[in-house]
Short mmCIF file of C-alpha atoms in Angstrom, two decimals:
data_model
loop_
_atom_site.label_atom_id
_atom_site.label_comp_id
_atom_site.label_asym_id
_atom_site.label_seq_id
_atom_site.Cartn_x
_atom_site.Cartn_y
_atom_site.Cartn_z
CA UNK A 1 36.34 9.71 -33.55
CA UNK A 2 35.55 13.66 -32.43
CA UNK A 3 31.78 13.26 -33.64
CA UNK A 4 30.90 10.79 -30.79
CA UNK A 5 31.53 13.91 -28.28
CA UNK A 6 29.73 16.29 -30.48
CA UNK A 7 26.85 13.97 -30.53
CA UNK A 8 26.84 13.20 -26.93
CA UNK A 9 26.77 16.57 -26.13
CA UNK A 10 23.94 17.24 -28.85
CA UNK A 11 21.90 13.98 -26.33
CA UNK A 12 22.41 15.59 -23.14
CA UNK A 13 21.46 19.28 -24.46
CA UNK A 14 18.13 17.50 -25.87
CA UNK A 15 17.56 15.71 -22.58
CA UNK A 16 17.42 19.90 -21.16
CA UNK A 17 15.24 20.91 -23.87
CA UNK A 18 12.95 18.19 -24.04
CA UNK A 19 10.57 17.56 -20.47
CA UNK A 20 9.77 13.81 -19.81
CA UNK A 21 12.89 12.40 -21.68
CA UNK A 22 13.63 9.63 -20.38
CA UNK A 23 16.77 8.58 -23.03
CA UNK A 24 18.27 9.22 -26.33
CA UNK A 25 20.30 7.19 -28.30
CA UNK A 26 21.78 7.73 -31.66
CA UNK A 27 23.24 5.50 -34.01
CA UNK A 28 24.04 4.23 -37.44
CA UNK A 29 22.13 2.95 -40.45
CA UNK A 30 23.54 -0.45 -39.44
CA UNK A 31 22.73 -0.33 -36.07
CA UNK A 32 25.77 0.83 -34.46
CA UNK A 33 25.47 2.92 -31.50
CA UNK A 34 27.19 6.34 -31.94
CA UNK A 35 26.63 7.83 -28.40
CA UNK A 36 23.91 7.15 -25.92
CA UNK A 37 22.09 8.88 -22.94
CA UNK A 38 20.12 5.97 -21.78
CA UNK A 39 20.42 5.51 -18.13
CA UNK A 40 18.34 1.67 -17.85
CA UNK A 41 18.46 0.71 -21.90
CA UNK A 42 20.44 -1.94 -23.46
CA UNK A 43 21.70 0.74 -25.94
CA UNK A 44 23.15 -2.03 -28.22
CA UNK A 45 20.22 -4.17 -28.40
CA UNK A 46 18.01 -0.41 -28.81
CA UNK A 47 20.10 0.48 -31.67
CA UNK A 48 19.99 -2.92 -33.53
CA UNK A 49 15.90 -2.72 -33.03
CA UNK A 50 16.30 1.03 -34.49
CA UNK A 51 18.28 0.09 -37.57
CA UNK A 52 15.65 -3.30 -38.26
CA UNK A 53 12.52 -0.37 -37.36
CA UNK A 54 14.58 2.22 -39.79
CA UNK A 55 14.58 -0.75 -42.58
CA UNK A 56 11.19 -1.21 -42.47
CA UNK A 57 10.01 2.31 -41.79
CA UNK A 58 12.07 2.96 -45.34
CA UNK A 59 10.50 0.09 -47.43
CA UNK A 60 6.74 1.38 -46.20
CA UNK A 61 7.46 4.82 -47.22
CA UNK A 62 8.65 3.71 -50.34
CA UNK A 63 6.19 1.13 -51.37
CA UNK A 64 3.14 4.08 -50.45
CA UNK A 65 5.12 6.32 -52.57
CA UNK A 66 5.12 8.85 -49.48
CA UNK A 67 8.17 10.18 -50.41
CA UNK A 68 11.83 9.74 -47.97
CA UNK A 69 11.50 8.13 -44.47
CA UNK A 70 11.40 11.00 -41.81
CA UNK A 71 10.01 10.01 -38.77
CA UNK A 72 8.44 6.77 -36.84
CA UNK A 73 6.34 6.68 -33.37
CA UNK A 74 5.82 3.83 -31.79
CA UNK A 75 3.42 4.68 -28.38
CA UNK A 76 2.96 2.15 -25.39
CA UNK A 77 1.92 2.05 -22.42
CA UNK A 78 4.21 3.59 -20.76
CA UNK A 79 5.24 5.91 -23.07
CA UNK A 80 6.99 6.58 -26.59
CA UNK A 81 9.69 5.64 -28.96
CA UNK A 82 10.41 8.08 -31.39
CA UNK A 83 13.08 7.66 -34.41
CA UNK A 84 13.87 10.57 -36.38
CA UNK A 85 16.40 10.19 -39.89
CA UNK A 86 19.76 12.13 -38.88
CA UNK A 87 20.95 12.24 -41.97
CA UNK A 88 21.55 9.12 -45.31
CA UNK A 89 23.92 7.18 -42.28
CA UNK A 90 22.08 8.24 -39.15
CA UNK A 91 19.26 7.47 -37.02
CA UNK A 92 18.17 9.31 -33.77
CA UNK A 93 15.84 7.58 -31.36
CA UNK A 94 14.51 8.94 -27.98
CA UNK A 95 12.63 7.57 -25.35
CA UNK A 96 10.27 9.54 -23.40
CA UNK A 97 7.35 9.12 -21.20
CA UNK A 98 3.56 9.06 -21.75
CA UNK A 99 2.82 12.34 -20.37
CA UNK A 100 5.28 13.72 -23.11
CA UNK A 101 3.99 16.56 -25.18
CA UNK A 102 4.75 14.60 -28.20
CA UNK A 103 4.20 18.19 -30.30
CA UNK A 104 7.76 19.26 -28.98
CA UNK A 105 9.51 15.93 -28.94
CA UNK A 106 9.11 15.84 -32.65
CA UNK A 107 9.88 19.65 -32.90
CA UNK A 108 13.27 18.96 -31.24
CA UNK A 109 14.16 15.75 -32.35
CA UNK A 110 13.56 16.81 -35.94
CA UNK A 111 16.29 19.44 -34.77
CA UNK A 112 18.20 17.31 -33.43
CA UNK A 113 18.17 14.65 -36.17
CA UNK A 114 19.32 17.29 -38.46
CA UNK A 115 22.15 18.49 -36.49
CA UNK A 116 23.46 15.16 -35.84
CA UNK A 117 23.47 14.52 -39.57
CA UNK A 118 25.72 17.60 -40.04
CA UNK A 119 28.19 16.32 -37.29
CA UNK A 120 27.92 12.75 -38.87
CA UNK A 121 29.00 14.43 -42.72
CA UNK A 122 31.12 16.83 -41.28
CA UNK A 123 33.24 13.97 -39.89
CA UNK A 124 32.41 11.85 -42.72
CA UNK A 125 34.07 14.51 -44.97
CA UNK A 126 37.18 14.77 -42.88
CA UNK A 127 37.73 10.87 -42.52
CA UNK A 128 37.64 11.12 -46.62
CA UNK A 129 39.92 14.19 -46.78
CA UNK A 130 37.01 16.19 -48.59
CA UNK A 131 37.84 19.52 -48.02
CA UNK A 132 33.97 21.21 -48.14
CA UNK A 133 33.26 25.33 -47.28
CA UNK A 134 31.76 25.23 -43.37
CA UNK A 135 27.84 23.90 -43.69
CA UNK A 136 25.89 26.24 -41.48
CA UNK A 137 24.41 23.68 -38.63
CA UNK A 138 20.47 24.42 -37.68
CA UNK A 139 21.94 25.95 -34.63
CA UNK A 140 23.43 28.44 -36.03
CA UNK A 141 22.62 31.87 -36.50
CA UNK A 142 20.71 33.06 -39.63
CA UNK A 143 23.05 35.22 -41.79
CA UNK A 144 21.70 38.88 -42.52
CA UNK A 145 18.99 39.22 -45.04
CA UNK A 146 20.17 42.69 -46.36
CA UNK A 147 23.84 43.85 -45.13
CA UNK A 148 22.94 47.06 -46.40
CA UNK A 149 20.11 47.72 -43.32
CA UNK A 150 21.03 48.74 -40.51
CA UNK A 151 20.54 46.38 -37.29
CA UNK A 152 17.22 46.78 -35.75
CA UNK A 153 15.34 48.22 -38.62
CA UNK A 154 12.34 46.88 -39.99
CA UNK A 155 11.87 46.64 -43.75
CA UNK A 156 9.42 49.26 -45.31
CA UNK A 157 6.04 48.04 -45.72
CA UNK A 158 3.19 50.63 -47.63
CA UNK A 159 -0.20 48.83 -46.48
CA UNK A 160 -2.66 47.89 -50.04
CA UNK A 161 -5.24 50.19 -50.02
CA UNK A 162 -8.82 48.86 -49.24
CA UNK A 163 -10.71 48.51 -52.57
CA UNK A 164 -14.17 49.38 -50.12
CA UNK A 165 -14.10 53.25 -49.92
CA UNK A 166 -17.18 54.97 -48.64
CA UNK A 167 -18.57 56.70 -51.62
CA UNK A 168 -20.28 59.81 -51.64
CA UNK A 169 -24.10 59.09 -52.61
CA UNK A 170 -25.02 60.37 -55.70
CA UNK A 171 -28.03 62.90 -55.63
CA UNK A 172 -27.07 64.64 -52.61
#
């Protein structure tokens, strides 16, 4: 399958943009690894533990009504585990150490997640012949707001006019 490649190459770029990383593994719902970066993990065993952590992460969200899993931290002593949802099939967990700034480890592992689950149902599509118009991944490029302004410009904006004018006092 081409999406293992794609996804290991979505790990390692993570591992540049994340400091203190120490591993990243993603894999399926049912705990089947889908490409690693773990240097000292038992990525099988890691990704069985993610799918039973993804189970239960689901039914707590669901029984406190909070909506559609998203995210789960677990901190230690030594530092974090953090699984992100990559998609309905997906799961994304990295490893990184307690001096993380845990701030951008969810920022780019929410990224990440997502752009995983658009290689994972890209491929998914494909393997099921779907033919589908090109999903824009969260890497790419925004498209033009308004193809009739030229590059560079701003858009015009007239400033509201203050409702506290000085007013002439009356008398004088």
């Amino acid at each position: 399958m081409a999406v293992e490649a794609d996804v290991l190459s979505e790990l390692r770029r993570l591992r540049t943009r994340i400091p203190l990383l120490a591993g990243s593994l993603a894999a399926s719902a049912d705990g089947l690894v889908l490409a690693q970066d773990l240097p000292d993990a038992e990525t099988e065993g890691l990704a069985a533990l993610t799918a039973a952590a993804l189970g239960v992460a689901h039914r707590m969200v669901d029984t406190a009504r909070r909506g559609e899993f998203c995210e789960l931290l677990v901190r230690g002593t030594d530092g974090y585990v953090a699984t992100y949802a990559a998609g309905p099939s997906a799961v994304l967990t990295l490893l990184a150490d307690d001096r993380a700034n845990v701030g951008r480890l969810h920022l780019e592992g929410r990224r990440s997640g997502a752009r995983i689950a658009a290689l994972v149902a890209a491929q998914a599509d494909s393997d099921a012949g779907v033919r589908r118009p090109r999903r824009a991944l969260p890497d790419d490029p925004p498209p033009p707001a308004d193809p009739g302004r030229a590059l560079g410009t701003l858009p015009l904006r007239i400033p509201q006019q203050s409702r506290h004018w000085l007013r002439p006092e009356a008398g004088n």
